[in-house]
């Protein structure tokens, strides 16, 4: 006798953000969703699939009384987001009313949903694959329209659509080799075993599109996670002025006095669809260059400047075009360009509006042997070039909204493992090893590829992914 089917609990959660608002939504999913919703609201007409019904929210202390008007929508299994029967009650966004409905649902047998459990149920019911489920989180977290556009494409299965042909070709090759082995070991000795050239061509046909997918990871990750940009330089080089210019608003305090910025100042902006974290830092000084004592606050700010330098994805080394290069600047420039530890950076010559007309057209005698960007935070000169150079340095000078691009490490690791196994299979084939050994590598590639969409993903990985979601989604 087969074991009994596990009992599916009905879950409930508030799906809208905490706090007061115009609308608040309570969501239920599971076999008892309609029954429990019937104890929370009274509808004038019987519920129908995908039809909105006006309803009255029942006072839990007096079932004959009404505490709110609501709109209730029922989605019958399997035609719902979760694949289960799902009910959404859209009331006014009063926390008291919403919490009363949740408490009522719990009293009638529902369970409070875990973080991401609605989407997790959609995954387990086959309504979404794992890349689509991850895209739900990305869409909610999107800070730019490009991020939202790519997340919407992923939710539509863009990654799966790119992977499916390669997986089909891999399955065909595995079946071909296994069939060849069966024929070769049986009585049909006249059936040809798959020749090495055909195997090599088949592996290459699987490897090529997956390699293209992997190559777009850096751009996809940049669009998803953004980048941190630190403005580094000596005091009074105009870092804060450039910071404000890039933000297009007055965020950092600007004065003619050196050392005005004593701590890192961070602000977010979108550039070319990329979410950036811009970090203004305290001016770097060298002990031999100090004309007056630096107080403890500025010393701490300089220490944080070094931390920002180490953590930034891109460094803007800001130099005052009217002044000679300082020892501190030379030291930082050497560090940024040092072999083995080189960091992406741009050298920016600021305050070019203060240069004499006859010297403005030629590089300063102190200018290093790099293509420095010449800017004026006062007039805006060179700002367009600086923005373009930032995007180019980050690898975002073209369109990042590529359909079906990998955008997180889990996805990248799955495709990388697939490519590694395919390369091992190709090497085994080139070495003339038995087909049994080639098949071992091909099956490893198939398992890695299946982990991308969730077909073979371990439970602990799934739990880690869905725990990052908000409750109610």
PDB file of C-alpha atoms in Angstrom, residues 275-453:
ATOM      1  CA  UNK A 275      22.232  51.174 -10.249  1.00  0.00           C
ATOM      2  CA  UNK A 276      25.369  52.797  -8.866  1.00  0.00           C
ATOM      3  CA  UNK A 277      26.503  53.537  -5.321  1.00  0.00           C
ATOM      4  CA  UNK A 278      28.555  56.724  -5.414  1.00  0.00           C
ATOM      5  CA  UNK A 279      30.958  57.227  -2.486  1.00  0.00           C
ATOM      6  CA  UNK A 280      32.497  60.622  -1.703  1.00  0.00           C
ATOM      7  CA  UNK A 281      35.542  60.309   0.541  1.00  0.00           C
ATOM      8  CA  UNK A 282      37.744  62.406   2.787  1.00  0.00           C
ATOM      9  CA  UNK A 283      40.816  63.886   1.116  1.00  0.00           C
ATOM     10  CA  UNK A 284      43.944  61.736   1.119  1.00  0.00           C
ATOM     11  CA  UNK A 285      46.962  63.355   2.749  1.00  0.00           C
ATOM     12  CA  UNK A 286      50.551  62.322   3.217  1.00  0.00           C
ATOM     13  CA  UNK A 287      52.436  63.063   6.421  1.00  0.00           C
ATOM     14  CA  UNK A 288      55.140  65.048   4.574  1.00  0.00           C
ATOM     15  CA  UNK A 289      52.499  67.265   2.958  1.00  0.00           C
ATOM     16  CA  UNK A 290      50.652  68.322   6.098  1.00  0.00           C
ATOM     17  CA  UNK A 291      50.886  72.020   6.887  1.00  0.00           C
ATOM     18  CA  UNK A 292      48.708  71.713   9.939  1.00  0.00           C
ATOM     19  CA  UNK A 293      47.662  68.955  12.274  1.00  0.00           C
ATOM     20  CA  UNK A 294      44.819  66.699  11.154  1.00  0.00           C
ATOM     21  CA  UNK A 295      42.255  66.196  13.888  1.00  0.00           C
ATOM     22  CA  UNK A 296      40.952  62.788  14.924  1.00  0.00           C
ATOM     23  CA  UNK A 297      37.752  63.111  12.885  1.00  0.00           C
ATOM     24  CA  UNK A 298      39.618  63.751   9.646  1.00  0.00           C
ATOM     25  CA  UNK A 299      42.062  60.939  10.397  1.00  0.00           C
ATOM     26  CA  UNK A 300      39.171  58.561  10.756  1.00  0.00           C
ATOM     27  CA  UNK A 301      37.661  59.880   7.528  1.00  0.00           C
ATOM     28  CA  UNK A 302      40.951  59.232   5.689  1.00  0.00           C
ATOM     29  CA  UNK A 303      40.974  55.678   7.060  1.00  0.00           C
ATOM     30  CA  UNK A 304      37.482  55.162   5.691  1.00  0.00           C
ATOM     31  CA  UNK A 305      38.633  56.553   2.343  1.00  0.00           C
ATOM     32  CA  UNK A 306      41.159  53.713   2.153  1.00  0.00           C
ATOM     33  CA  UNK A 307      38.383  51.225   2.976  1.00  0.00           C
ATOM     34  CA  UNK A 308      36.220  52.665   0.187  1.00  0.00           C
ATOM     35  CA  UNK A 309      39.195  52.419  -2.167  1.00  0.00           C
ATOM     36  CA  UNK A 310      39.561  48.727  -1.364  1.00  0.00           C
ATOM     37  CA  UNK A 311      35.852  47.903  -1.707  1.00  0.00           C
ATOM     38  CA  UNK A 312      34.945  49.939  -4.806  1.00  0.00           C
ATOM     39  CA  UNK A 313      34.234  48.314  -8.163  1.00  0.00           C
ATOM     40  CA  UNK A 314      35.584  51.454  -9.851  1.00  0.00           C
ATOM     41  CA  UNK A 315      37.784  54.245  -8.483  1.00  0.00           C
ATOM     42  CA  UNK A 316      37.722  57.830  -9.746  1.00  0.00           C
ATOM     43  CA  UNK A 317      41.088  59.365  -8.879  1.00  0.00           C
ATOM     44  CA  UNK A 318      40.284  63.090  -8.754  1.00  0.00           C
ATOM     45  CA  UNK A 319      43.163  65.540  -9.278  1.00  0.00           C
ATOM     46  CA  UNK A 320      43.086  69.325  -9.084  1.00  0.00           C
ATOM     47  CA  UNK A 321      44.308  70.337 -12.562  1.00  0.00           C
ATOM     48  CA  UNK A 322      45.773  73.571 -11.172  1.00  0.00           C
ATOM     49  CA  UNK A 323      48.037  71.811  -8.660  1.00  0.00           C
ATOM     50  CA  UNK A 324      51.040  69.463  -8.866  1.00  0.00           C
ATOM     51  CA  UNK A 325      50.443  65.796  -8.162  1.00  0.00           C
ATOM     52  CA  UNK A 326      50.900  64.995  -4.487  1.00  0.00           C
ATOM     53  CA  UNK A 327      52.815  62.115  -2.961  1.00  0.00           C
ATOM     54  CA  UNK A 328      49.533  60.586  -1.749  1.00  0.00           C
ATOM     55  CA  UNK A 329      48.089  60.723  -5.272  1.00  0.00           C
ATOM     56  CA  UNK A 330      51.175  59.102  -6.788  1.00  0.00           C
ATOM     57  CA  UNK A 331      51.048  56.365  -4.185  1.00  0.00           C
ATOM     58  CA  UNK A 332      47.361  55.604  -4.862  1.00  0.00           C
ATOM     59  CA  UNK A 333      47.863  55.740  -8.644  1.00  0.00           C
ATOM     60  CA  UNK A 334      50.754  53.255  -8.373  1.00  0.00           C
ATOM     61  CA  UNK A 335      48.641  50.979  -6.192  1.00  0.00           C
ATOM     62  CA  UNK A 336      45.730  51.038  -8.630  1.00  0.00           C
ATOM     63  CA  UNK A 337      48.002  50.147 -11.557  1.00  0.00           C
ATOM     64  CA  UNK A 338      50.211  47.597  -9.765  1.00  0.00           C
ATOM     65  CA  UNK A 339      50.476  44.253 -11.627  1.00  0.00           C
ATOM     66  CA  UNK A 340      48.419  41.516 -10.010  1.00  0.00           C
ATOM     67  CA  UNK A 341      46.365  43.902  -7.871  1.00  0.00           C
ATOM     68  CA  UNK A 342      45.325  46.463 -10.498  1.00  0.00           C
ATOM     69  CA  UNK A 343      41.894  47.944  -9.910  1.00  0.00           C
ATOM     70  CA  UNK A 344      39.546  49.490 -12.485  1.00  0.00           C
ATOM     71  CA  UNK A 345      40.019  53.235 -12.241  1.00  0.00           C
ATOM     72  CA  UNK A 346      39.775  56.512 -14.091  1.00  0.00           C
ATOM     73  CA  UNK A 347      42.011  59.551 -13.627  1.00  0.00           C
ATOM     74  CA  UNK A 348      39.957  62.755 -13.614  1.00  0.00           C
ATOM     75  CA  UNK A 349      41.546  66.207 -13.947  1.00  0.00           C
ATOM     76  CA  UNK A 350      39.036  68.519 -12.320  1.00  0.00           C
ATOM     77  CA  UNK A 351      38.843  72.360 -12.174  1.00  0.00           C
ATOM     78  CA  UNK A 352      40.010  72.748 -15.795  1.00  0.00           C
ATOM     79  CA  UNK A 353      37.955  75.959 -15.916  1.00  0.00           C
ATOM     80  CA  UNK A 354      40.631  77.564 -13.731  1.00  0.00           C
ATOM     81  CA  UNK A 355      43.443  76.858 -16.152  1.00  0.00           C
ATOM     82  CA  UNK A 356      44.672  79.692 -18.367  1.00  0.00           C
ATOM     83  CA  UNK A 357      43.288  79.628 -21.895  1.00  0.00           C
ATOM     84  CA  UNK A 358      46.675  78.826 -23.406  1.00  0.00           C
ATOM     85  CA  UNK A 359      47.214  75.790 -21.142  1.00  0.00           C
ATOM     86  CA  UNK A 360      43.687  74.437 -21.119  1.00  0.00           C
ATOM     87  CA  UNK A 361      44.115  72.907 -24.558  1.00  0.00           C
ATOM     88  CA  UNK A 362      47.278  71.007 -23.635  1.00  0.00           C
ATOM     89  CA  UNK A 363      47.925  68.436 -20.913  1.00  0.00           C
ATOM     90  CA  UNK A 364      49.291  69.758 -17.627  1.00  0.00           C
ATOM     91  CA  UNK A 365      52.963  69.215 -17.005  1.00  0.00           C
ATOM     92  CA  UNK A 366      51.912  67.194 -13.977  1.00  0.00           C
ATOM     93  CA  UNK A 367      49.511  64.967 -15.893  1.00  0.00           C
ATOM     94  CA  UNK A 368      50.414  61.238 -15.651  1.00  0.00           C
ATOM     95  CA  UNK A 369      50.871  59.069 -18.729  1.00  0.00           C
ATOM     96  CA  UNK A 370      47.231  58.062 -18.944  1.00  0.00           C
ATOM     97  CA  UNK A 371      44.196  59.302 -20.798  1.00  0.00           C
ATOM     98  CA  UNK A 372      42.904  61.569 -18.046  1.00  0.00           C
ATOM     99  CA  UNK A 373      39.368  62.901 -18.286  1.00  0.00           C
ATOM    100  CA  UNK A 374      39.254  66.693 -18.028  1.00  0.00           C
ATOM    101  CA  UNK A 375      36.249  68.032 -16.116  1.00  0.00           C
ATOM    102  CA  UNK A 376      34.893  71.113 -14.429  1.00  0.00           C
ATOM    103  CA  UNK A 377      32.374  70.532 -11.670  1.00  0.00           C
ATOM    104  CA  UNK A 378      31.590  74.245 -11.821  1.00  0.00           C
ATOM    105  CA  UNK A 379      30.729  74.533 -15.534  1.00  0.00           C
ATOM    106  CA  UNK A 380      29.847  70.911 -16.266  1.00  0.00           C
ATOM    107  CA  UNK A 381      32.593  70.562 -18.844  1.00  0.00           C
ATOM    108  CA  UNK A 382      33.595  66.942 -19.422  1.00  0.00           C
ATOM    109  CA  UNK A 383      30.739  65.465 -17.364  1.00  0.00           C
ATOM    110  CA  UNK A 384      29.260  63.650 -20.365  1.00  0.00           C
ATOM    111  CA  UNK A 385      32.675  62.168 -21.151  1.00  0.00           C
ATOM    112  CA  UNK A 386      33.078  61.106 -17.531  1.00  0.00           C
ATOM    113  CA  UNK A 387      29.703  59.350 -17.470  1.00  0.00           C
ATOM    114  CA  UNK A 388      30.509  57.557 -20.733  1.00  0.00           C
ATOM    115  CA  UNK A 389      33.929  56.512 -19.417  1.00  0.00           C
ATOM    116  CA  UNK A 390      32.358  55.142 -16.214  1.00  0.00           C
ATOM    117  CA  UNK A 391      29.969  52.962 -18.212  1.00  0.00           C
ATOM    118  CA  UNK A 392      32.792  51.802 -20.485  1.00  0.00           C
ATOM    119  CA  UNK A 393      35.016  50.881 -17.520  1.00  0.00           C
ATOM    120  CA  UNK A 394      32.175  48.904 -15.960  1.00  0.00           C
ATOM    121  CA  UNK A 395      31.568  47.085 -19.247  1.00  0.00           C
ATOM    122  CA  UNK A 396      28.170  48.697 -19.691  1.00  0.00           C
ATOM    123  CA  UNK A 397      28.691  50.948 -22.673  1.00  0.00           C
ATOM    124  CA  UNK A 398      26.171  48.948 -24.737  1.00  0.00           C
ATOM    125  CA  UNK A 399      22.719  47.639 -23.859  1.00  0.00           C
ATOM    126  CA  UNK A 400      22.675  45.446 -20.763  1.00  0.00           C
ATOM    127  CA  UNK A 401      19.058  44.390 -21.107  1.00  0.00           C
ATOM    128  CA  UNK A 402      19.996  41.135 -22.815  1.00  0.00           C
ATOM    129  CA  UNK A 403      17.207  38.579 -22.904  1.00  0.00           C
ATOM    130  CA  UNK A 404      18.023  35.481 -20.892  1.00  0.00           C
ATOM    131  CA  UNK A 405      21.273  36.718 -19.324  1.00  0.00           C
ATOM    132  CA  UNK A 406      22.624  35.016 -16.214  1.00  0.00           C
ATOM    133  CA  UNK A 407      22.625  37.438 -13.305  1.00  0.00           C
ATOM    134  CA  UNK A 408      23.555  35.595 -10.103  1.00  0.00           C
ATOM    135  CA  UNK A 409      26.335  33.297  -8.928  1.00  0.00           C
ATOM    136  CA  UNK A 410      24.099  30.241  -8.572  1.00  0.00           C
ATOM    137  CA  UNK A 411      23.125  30.433 -12.220  1.00  0.00           C
ATOM    138  CA  UNK A 412      26.687  31.115 -13.308  1.00  0.00           C
ATOM    139  CA  UNK A 413      28.040  28.181 -11.285  1.00  0.00           C
ATOM    140  CA  UNK A 414      25.469  25.815 -12.819  1.00  0.00           C
ATOM    141  CA  UNK A 415      26.405  26.790 -16.378  1.00  0.00           C
ATOM    142  CA  UNK A 416      30.147  26.765 -15.569  1.00  0.00           C
ATOM    143  CA  UNK A 417      29.852  23.247 -14.149  1.00  0.00           C
ATOM    144  CA  UNK A 418      28.021  22.172 -17.287  1.00  0.00           C
ATOM    145  CA  UNK A 419      30.728  23.625 -19.522  1.00  0.00           C
ATOM    146  CA  UNK A 420      33.470  21.957 -17.457  1.00  0.00           C
ATOM    147  CA  UNK A 421      31.787  18.568 -17.779  1.00  0.00           C
ATOM    148  CA  UNK A 422      31.320  19.055 -21.527  1.00  0.00           C
ATOM    149  CA  UNK A 423      34.993  19.944 -21.885  1.00  0.00           C
ATOM    150  CA  UNK A 424      35.912  16.779 -19.974  1.00  0.00           C
ATOM    151  CA  UNK A 425      33.680  14.743 -22.279  1.00  0.00           C
ATOM    152  CA  UNK A 426      35.323  16.326 -25.340  1.00  0.00           C
ATOM    153  CA  UNK A 427      38.789  15.535 -23.958  1.00  0.00           C
ATOM    154  CA  UNK A 428      37.766  11.941 -23.257  1.00  0.00           C
ATOM    155  CA  UNK A 429      36.474  11.618 -26.811  1.00  0.00           C
ATOM    156  CA  UNK A 430      39.679  13.097 -28.279  1.00  0.00           C
ATOM    157  CA  UNK A 431      41.706  10.604 -26.238  1.00  0.00           C
ATOM    158  CA  UNK A 432      39.730   7.682 -27.615  1.00  0.00           C
ATOM    159  CA  UNK A 433      38.344   6.635 -24.236  1.00  0.00           C
ATOM    160  CA  UNK A 434      35.371   4.240 -24.111  1.00  0.00           C
ATOM    161  CA  UNK A 435      31.927   5.681 -24.560  1.00  0.00           C
ATOM    162  CA  UNK A 436      31.042   4.664 -20.999  1.00  0.00           C
ATOM    163  CA  UNK A 437      33.509   7.245 -19.686  1.00  0.00           C
ATOM    164  CA  UNK A 438      32.291   9.908 -22.099  1.00  0.00           C
ATOM    165  CA  UNK A 439      28.735   9.252 -20.933  1.00  0.00           C
ATOM    166  CA  UNK A 440      29.757   9.780 -17.306  1.00  0.00           C
ATOM    167  CA  UNK A 441      30.870  13.318 -18.140  1.00  0.00           C
ATOM    168  CA  UNK A 442      27.781  13.957 -20.259  1.00  0.00           C
ATOM    169  CA  UNK A 443      25.472  12.884 -17.427  1.00  0.00           C
ATOM    170  CA  UNK A 444      27.398  15.184 -15.080  1.00  0.00           C
ATOM    171  CA  UNK A 445      26.798  18.019 -17.554  1.00  0.00           C
ATOM    172  CA  UNK A 446      23.094  17.176 -17.704  1.00  0.00           C
ATOM    173  CA  UNK A 447      22.735  17.235 -13.908  1.00  0.00           C
ATOM    174  CA  UNK A 448      24.521  20.590 -13.703  1.00  0.00           C
ATOM    175  CA  UNK A 449      22.298  22.027 -16.430  1.00  0.00           C
ATOM    176  CA  UNK A 450      19.181  20.732 -14.687  1.00  0.00           C
ATOM    177  CA  UNK A 451      20.267  22.500 -11.494  1.00  0.00           C
ATOM    178  CA  UNK A 452      20.014  25.809 -13.342  1.00  0.00           C
ATOM    179  CA  UNK A 453      16.246  25.527 -13.704  1.00  0.00           C
TER     180      UNK A 453
END
